[in-house]
Tab-separated table of C-alpha atoms in Angstrom:
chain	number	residue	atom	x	y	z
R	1	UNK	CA	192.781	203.573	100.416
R	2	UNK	CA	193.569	203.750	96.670
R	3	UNK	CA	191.028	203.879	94.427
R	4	UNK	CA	191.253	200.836	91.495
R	5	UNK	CA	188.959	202.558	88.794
R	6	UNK	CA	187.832	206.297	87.841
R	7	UNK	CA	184.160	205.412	88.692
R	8	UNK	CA	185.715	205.775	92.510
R	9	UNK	CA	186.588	209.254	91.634
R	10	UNK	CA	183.983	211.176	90.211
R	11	UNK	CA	185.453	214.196	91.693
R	12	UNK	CA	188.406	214.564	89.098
R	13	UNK	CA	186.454	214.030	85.723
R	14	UNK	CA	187.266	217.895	85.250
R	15	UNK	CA	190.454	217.294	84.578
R	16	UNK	CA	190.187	216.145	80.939
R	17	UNK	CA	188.827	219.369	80.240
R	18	UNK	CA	191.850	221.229	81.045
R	19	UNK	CA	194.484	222.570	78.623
R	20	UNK	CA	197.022	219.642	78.899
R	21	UNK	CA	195.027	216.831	79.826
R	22	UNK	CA	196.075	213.775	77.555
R	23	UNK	CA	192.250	212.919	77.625
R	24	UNK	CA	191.547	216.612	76.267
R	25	UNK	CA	190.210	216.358	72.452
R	26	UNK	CA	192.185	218.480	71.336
R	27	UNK	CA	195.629	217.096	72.646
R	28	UNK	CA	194.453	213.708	71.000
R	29	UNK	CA	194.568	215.342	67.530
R	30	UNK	CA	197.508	217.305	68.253
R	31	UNK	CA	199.443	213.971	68.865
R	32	UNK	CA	197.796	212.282	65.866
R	33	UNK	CA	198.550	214.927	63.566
R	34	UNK	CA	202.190	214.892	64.836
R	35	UNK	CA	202.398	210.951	63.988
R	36	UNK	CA	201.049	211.728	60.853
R	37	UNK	CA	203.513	213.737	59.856
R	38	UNK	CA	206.805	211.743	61.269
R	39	UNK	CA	205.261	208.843	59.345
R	40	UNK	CA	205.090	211.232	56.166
R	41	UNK	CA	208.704	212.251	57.119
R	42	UNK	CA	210.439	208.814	57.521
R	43	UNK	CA	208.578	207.917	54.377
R	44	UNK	CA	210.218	210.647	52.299
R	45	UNK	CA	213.499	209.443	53.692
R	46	UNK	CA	213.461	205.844	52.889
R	47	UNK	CA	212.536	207.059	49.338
R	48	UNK	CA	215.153	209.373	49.163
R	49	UNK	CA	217.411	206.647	50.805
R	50	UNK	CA	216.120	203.814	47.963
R	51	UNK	CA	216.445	206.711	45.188
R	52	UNK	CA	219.953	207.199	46.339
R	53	UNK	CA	221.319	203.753	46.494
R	54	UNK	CA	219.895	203.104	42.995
R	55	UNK	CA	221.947	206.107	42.008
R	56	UNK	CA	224.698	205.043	43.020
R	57	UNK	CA	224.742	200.977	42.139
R	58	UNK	CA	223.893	202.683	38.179
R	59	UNK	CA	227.205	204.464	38.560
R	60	UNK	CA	228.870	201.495	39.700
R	61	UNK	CA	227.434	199.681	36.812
R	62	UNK	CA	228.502	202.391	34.010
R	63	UNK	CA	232.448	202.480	35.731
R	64	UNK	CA	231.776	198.990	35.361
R	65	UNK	CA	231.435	199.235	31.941
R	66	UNK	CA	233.671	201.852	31.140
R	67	UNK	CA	230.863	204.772	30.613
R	68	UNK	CA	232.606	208.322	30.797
R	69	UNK	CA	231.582	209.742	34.718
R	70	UNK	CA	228.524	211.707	34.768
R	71	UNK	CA	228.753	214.955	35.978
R	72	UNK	CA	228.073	215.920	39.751
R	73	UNK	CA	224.497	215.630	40.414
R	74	UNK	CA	224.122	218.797	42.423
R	75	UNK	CA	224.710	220.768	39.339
R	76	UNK	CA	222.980	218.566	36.617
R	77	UNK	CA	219.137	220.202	36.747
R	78	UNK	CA	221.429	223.328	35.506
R	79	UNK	CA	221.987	221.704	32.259
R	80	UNK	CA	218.815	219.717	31.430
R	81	UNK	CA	217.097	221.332	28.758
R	82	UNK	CA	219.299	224.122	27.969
R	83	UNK	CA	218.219	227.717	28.681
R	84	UNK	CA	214.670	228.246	30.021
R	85	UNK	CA	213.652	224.992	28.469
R	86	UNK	CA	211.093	223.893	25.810
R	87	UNK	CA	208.321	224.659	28.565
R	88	UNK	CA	209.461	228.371	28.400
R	89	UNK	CA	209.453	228.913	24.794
R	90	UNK	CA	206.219	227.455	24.228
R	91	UNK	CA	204.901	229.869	27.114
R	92	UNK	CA	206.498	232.654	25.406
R	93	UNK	CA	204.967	231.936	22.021
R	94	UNK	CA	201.637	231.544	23.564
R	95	UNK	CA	202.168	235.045	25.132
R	96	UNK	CA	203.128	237.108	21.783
R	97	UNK	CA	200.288	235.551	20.027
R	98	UNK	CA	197.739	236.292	22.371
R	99	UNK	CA	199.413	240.084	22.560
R	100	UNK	CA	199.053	240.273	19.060
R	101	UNK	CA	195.446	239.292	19.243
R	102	UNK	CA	194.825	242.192	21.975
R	103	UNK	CA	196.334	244.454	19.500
R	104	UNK	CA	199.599	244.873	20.501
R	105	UNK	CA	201.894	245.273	17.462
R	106	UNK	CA	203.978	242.696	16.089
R	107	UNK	CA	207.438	243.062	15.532
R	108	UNK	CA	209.362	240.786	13.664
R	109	UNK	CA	212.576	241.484	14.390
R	110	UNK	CA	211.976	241.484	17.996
R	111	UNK	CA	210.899	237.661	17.805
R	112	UNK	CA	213.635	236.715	15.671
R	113	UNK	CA	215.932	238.020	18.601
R	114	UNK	CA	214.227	236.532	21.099
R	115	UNK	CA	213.962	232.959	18.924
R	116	UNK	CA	218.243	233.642	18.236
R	117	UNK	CA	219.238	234.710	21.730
R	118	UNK	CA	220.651	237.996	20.579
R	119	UNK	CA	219.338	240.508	22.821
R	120	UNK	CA	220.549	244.009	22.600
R	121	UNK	CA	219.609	246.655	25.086
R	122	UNK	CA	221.206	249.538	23.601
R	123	UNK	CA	217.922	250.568	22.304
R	124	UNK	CA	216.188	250.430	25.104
R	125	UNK	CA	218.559	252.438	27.326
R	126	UNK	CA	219.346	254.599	24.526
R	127	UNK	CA	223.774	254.180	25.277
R	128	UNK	CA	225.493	251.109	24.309
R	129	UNK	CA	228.581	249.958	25.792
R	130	UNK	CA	230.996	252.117	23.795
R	131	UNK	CA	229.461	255.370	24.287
R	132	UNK	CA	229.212	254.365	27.789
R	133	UNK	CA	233.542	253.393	28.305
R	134	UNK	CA	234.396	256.606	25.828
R	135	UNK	CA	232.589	259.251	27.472
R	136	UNK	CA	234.627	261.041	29.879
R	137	UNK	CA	233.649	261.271	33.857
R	138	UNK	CA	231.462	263.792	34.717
R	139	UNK	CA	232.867	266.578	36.151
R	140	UNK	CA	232.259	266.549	40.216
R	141	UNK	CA	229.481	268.602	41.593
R	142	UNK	CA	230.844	271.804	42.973
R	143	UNK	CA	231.899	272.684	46.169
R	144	UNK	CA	229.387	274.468	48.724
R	145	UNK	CA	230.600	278.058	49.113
R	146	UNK	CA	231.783	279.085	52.589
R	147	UNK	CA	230.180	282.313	53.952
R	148	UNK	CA	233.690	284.400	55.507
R	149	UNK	CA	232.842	284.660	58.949
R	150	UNK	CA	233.788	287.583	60.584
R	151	UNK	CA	235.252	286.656	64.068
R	152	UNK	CA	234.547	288.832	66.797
R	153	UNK	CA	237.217	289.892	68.369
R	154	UNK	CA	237.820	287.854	71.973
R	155	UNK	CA	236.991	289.967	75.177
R	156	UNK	CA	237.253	287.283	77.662
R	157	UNK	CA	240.703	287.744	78.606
């Protein structure tokens, strides 16, 4: 005495309200956002798969041809574009002119470091390195004085 459809039931149609009801709404989204993003996922792998493989038959090509071996390609981003880049220094200059325009003062010398890559921080701190390895150790902080005590003399005998 099986029912064949849900119209036989109408008894149970609260049950797609409930929490984990795959009927519920909100479950439904839950699952489509969840495909969503494993086909998002296995999308950014085959690239990274294709990207990879293209890397590699390139290599094979310049060994092929006798091209010195590239360095490993963990490390290369280090040394694209030397030091803080072209992106950097333009952002820097950007930043000391509009200073100056706000009235800050301009100092030559200080951008002619900056432009050189000769910073010195002696001025700053007000010690440079030589004072700092010459000078002897500063003496150590002196002991705490300890009061004499007095012992009274035992009884308990």
């Amino acid at each position: 005495c099986t029912p064949k459809n849900k119209k036989d039931m109408p008894g149970l149609s609260f049950l797609a309200k409930k929490s984990w009801h795959t009927a519920n709404l909100n479950n439904q989204e839950k699952v489509w956002m969840a495909e969503q993003k494993a086909a998002q996922e296995k999308a950014k792998t085959t690239e990274l798969a294709q990207q990879i493989q293209q890397e590699r038959e390139q290599e094979e090509l310049d060994m092929i041809a006798g091209k010195t071996k590239r360095l490993d390609r963990g490390i290369d981003w280090m040394y694209a574009g030397g030091v803080g880049g072209p992106q950097y220094e333009e952002e820097e200059r950007k930043k000391e002119s509009e200073e100056y325009l706000l009235g800050k003062e301009f100092n030559p010398n200080h951008a002619a470091a900056a432009a050189s890559g000769d910073f010195n921080l002696s001025g700053a701190v007000g010690r440079t390195v030589e004072n700092v390895v010459s000078a002897p150790p500063p003496p150590p902080p002196p002991l705490p004085k300890e009061e004499e005590e007095e012992e009274a003399p035992n009884t308990n005998t």
